[in-house]
XYZ file of C-alpha atoms in Angstrom:
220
model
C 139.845 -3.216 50.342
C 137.434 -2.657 52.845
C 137.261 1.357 51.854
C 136.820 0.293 48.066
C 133.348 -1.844 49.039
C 132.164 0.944 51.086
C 132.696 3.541 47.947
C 131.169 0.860 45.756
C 128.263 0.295 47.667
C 127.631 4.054 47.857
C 128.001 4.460 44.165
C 125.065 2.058 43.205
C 122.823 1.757 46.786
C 120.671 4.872 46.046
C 118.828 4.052 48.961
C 114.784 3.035 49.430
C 112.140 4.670 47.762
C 112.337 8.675 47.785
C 109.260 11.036 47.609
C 109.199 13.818 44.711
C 110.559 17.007 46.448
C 108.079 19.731 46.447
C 110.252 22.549 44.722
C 110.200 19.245 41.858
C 105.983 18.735 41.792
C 106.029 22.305 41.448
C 108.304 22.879 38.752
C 106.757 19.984 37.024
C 103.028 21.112 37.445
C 104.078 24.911 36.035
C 105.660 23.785 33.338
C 102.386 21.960 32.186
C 100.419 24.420 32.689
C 102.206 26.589 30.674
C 102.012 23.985 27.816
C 98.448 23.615 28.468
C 98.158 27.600 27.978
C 100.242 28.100 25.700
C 99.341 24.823 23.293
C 95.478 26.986 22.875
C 97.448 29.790 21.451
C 99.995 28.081 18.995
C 99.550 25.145 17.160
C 101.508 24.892 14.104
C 104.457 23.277 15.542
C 108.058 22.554 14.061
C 108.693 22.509 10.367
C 107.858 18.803 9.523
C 109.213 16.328 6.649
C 106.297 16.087 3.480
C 105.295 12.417 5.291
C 104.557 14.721 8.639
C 107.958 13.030 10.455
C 110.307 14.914 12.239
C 114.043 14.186 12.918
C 116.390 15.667 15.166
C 119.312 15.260 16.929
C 121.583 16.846 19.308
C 124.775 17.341 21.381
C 125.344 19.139 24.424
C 125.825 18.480 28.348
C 123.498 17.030 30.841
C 123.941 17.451 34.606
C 122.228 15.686 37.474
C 122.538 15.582 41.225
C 124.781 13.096 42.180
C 123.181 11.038 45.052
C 126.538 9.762 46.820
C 127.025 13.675 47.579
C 124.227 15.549 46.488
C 126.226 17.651 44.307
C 125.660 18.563 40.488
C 127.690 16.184 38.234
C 127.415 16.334 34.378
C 129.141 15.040 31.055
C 128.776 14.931 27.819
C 125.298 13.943 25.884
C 123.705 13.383 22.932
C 120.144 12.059 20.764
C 118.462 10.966 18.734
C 114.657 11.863 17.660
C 111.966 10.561 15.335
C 109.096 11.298 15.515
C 105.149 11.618 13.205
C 102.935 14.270 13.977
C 99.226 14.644 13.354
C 97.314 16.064 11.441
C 97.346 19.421 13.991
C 100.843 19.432 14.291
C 101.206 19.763 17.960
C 101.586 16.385 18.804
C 103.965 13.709 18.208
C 104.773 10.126 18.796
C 108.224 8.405 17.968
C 111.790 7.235 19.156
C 114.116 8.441 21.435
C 117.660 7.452 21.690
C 119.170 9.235 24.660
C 123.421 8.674 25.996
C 124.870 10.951 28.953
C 127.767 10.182 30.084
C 129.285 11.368 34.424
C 131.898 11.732 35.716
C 132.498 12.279 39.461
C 135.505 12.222 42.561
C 134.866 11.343 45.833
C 137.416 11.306 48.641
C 137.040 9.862 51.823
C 138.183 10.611 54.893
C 141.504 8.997 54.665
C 142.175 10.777 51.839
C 141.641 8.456 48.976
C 139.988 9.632 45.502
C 137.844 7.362 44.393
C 136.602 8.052 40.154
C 133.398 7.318 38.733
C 132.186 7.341 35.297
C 128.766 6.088 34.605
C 127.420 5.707 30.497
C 123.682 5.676 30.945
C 122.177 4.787 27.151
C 118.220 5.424 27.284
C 116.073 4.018 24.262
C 112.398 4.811 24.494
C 108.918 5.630 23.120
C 108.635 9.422 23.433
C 105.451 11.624 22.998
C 106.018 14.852 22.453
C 103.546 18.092 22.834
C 104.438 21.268 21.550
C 103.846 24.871 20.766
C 105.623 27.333 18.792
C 105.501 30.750 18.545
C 107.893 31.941 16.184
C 111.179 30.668 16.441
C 110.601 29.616 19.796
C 108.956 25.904 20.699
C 108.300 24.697 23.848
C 107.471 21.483 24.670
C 106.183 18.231 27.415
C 107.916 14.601 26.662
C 106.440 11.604 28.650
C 108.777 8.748 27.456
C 108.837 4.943 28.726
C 111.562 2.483 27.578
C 114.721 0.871 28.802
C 118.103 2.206 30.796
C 120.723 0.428 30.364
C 123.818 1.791 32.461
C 127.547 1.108 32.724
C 129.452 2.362 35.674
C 133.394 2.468 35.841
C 135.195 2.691 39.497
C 138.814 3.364 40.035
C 140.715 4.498 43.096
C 144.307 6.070 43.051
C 146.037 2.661 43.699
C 144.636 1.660 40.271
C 142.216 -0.785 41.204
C 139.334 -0.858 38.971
C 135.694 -2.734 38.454
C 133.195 -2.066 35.996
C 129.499 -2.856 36.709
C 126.476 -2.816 33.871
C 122.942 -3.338 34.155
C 119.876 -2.575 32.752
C 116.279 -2.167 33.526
C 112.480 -0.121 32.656
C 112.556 3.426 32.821
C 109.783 5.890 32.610
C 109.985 9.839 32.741
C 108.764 13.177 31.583
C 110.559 16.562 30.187
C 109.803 19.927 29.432
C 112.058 22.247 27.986
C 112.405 24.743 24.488
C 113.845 24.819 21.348
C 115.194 28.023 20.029
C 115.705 27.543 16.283
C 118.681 29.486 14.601
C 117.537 28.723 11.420
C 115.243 25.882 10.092
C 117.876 23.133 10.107
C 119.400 24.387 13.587
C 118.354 24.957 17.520
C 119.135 25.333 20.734
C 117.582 22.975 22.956
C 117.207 23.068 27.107
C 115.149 20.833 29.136
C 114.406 19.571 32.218
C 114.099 15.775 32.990
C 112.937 13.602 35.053
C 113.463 9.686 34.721
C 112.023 6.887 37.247
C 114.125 3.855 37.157
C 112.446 0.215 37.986
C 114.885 -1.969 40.713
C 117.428 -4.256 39.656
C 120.463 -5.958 41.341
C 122.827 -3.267 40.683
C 120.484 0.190 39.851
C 119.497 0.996 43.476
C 118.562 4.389 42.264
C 114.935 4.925 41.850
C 114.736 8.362 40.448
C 117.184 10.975 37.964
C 116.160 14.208 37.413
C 118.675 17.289 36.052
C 119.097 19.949 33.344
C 119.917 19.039 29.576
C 120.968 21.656 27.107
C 123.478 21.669 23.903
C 122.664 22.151 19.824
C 120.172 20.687 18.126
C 119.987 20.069 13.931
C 116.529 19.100 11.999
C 116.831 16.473 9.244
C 113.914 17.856 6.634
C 111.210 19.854 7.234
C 108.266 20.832 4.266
C-alpha cells in the first residue's frame, strides 16, 4: 500500500507555486500582438444570429503536460459557447462550458502500472476578441469561472479510489477558427488555465493545445 500513497500523492501534489516559463510569456505576448495587429485590419467578425449572439460548439482532443512526468497526455474534449457581440462585431462576452477528459500510465520502479483518468468540467465567463479575414478568425479568450475535477486511480492489483474537487479558475486562449462553411470550422487553440488551491487540486497552473470541429448554431 505504501507504493499506492506515493503514486497518489504524486497524482494530485503539483507542487508550490511555479513561475510562467519564458518560451510560455513569449508565446502568450505574440499571440496578442498579433490580435492587436491584426484586430485594426479586420473587424467584421463571425457570422452572428439577427439578436448579435453567437453559438458554437465543438469536439476534438486536448493535450496537456502531465506534471507527474512532464510528458504530453490528452483525451477527448468538447464545448460549449454563447456568446453577444457588439455593435463592432469584434468583441464578445458570454458562456463557456469546457470538459477534457486524461488519461495517463505510470510505472514505478518495481514495475507496477499505476492508471489515471482525470474529467476536468470548466464553466466560465469568457470574453472573446476576434478578427476575421475571410474564412479565417483568429482570436484572444480571457475566461474566469469554476474547475471542478474528478480523478480516477487504479493499479494492476485492481485497487481503485476516486477523488473530486473543485475550485476558481482563471485563464486566457488564443487560437483560430477555419470555417468550412458557415455552419462548420476547425478550431485550434492554445490555453492556459490558473487554478486557485484546494485540499486535493495541488496544481496551480494547466496550459496545452486544443483542436477538433467546431459547428455554428445561426448566423444573419
Amino acid at each position: 500500500m505504501a507504493s499506492i500513497r506515493l503514486v497518489s500523492s504524486r497524482t494530485h501534489q503539483r507542487g508550490d507555486l511555479e513561475p510562467m516559463s519564458p518560451r510560455i510569456r513569449i508565446c502568450l505576448l505574440a499571440l496578442t500582438a498579433i490580435m492587436i495587429g491584426s484586430s485594426a485590419a479586420y473587424a467584421e467578425g463571425p457570422r452572428l444570429r439577427s439578436d448579435g449572439s453567437l453559438v458554437s460548439g465543438m469536439v476534438g482532443y486536448s493535450s496537456h503536460e502531465s506534471k507527474n512526468t512532464g510528458e504530453q497526455i490528452g483525451g477527448g474534449t468538447w464545448s460549449f459557447n454563447y456568446s453577444r457581440a457588439d455593435v463592432g462585431r469584434n468583441w464578445a462576452a458570454g458562456i463557456v462550458v469546457r470538459r477534457m477528459d486524461t488519461d495517463e500510465q505510470i510505472t514505478s520502479v518495481s514495475g507496477e502500472t499505476t492508471y489515471i483518468n482525470a474529467a476536468r468540467l470548466i464553466v466560465a465567463m469568457q470574453g472573446r476578441w476576434f478578427a476575421t479575414d475571410g474564412r479565417l478568425t483568429s482570436y484572444l479568450s480571457p475566461l474566469a469561472g469554476i474547475h471542478l475535477q474528478t480523478t480516477d486511480t487504479s493499479v494492476e492489483d485492481g485497487i481503485e479510489f476516486r477523488d473530486s474537487s473543485y475550485t476558481f479558475t482563471m485563464g486566457i486562449s488564443a487560437g483560430a477558427m477555419f470555417h468550412l462553411t458557415d455552419a462548420v470550422f476547425m478550431r485550434g487553440e492554445y490555453t492556459f488555465h490558473y487554478f486557485a488551491k484546494s485540499d486535493t487540486i495541488k496544481n496551480n497552473h494547466m496550459h496545452g493545445l486544443y483542436a477538433g470541429l467546431g459547428f455554428q448554431f445561426g448566423g444573419s
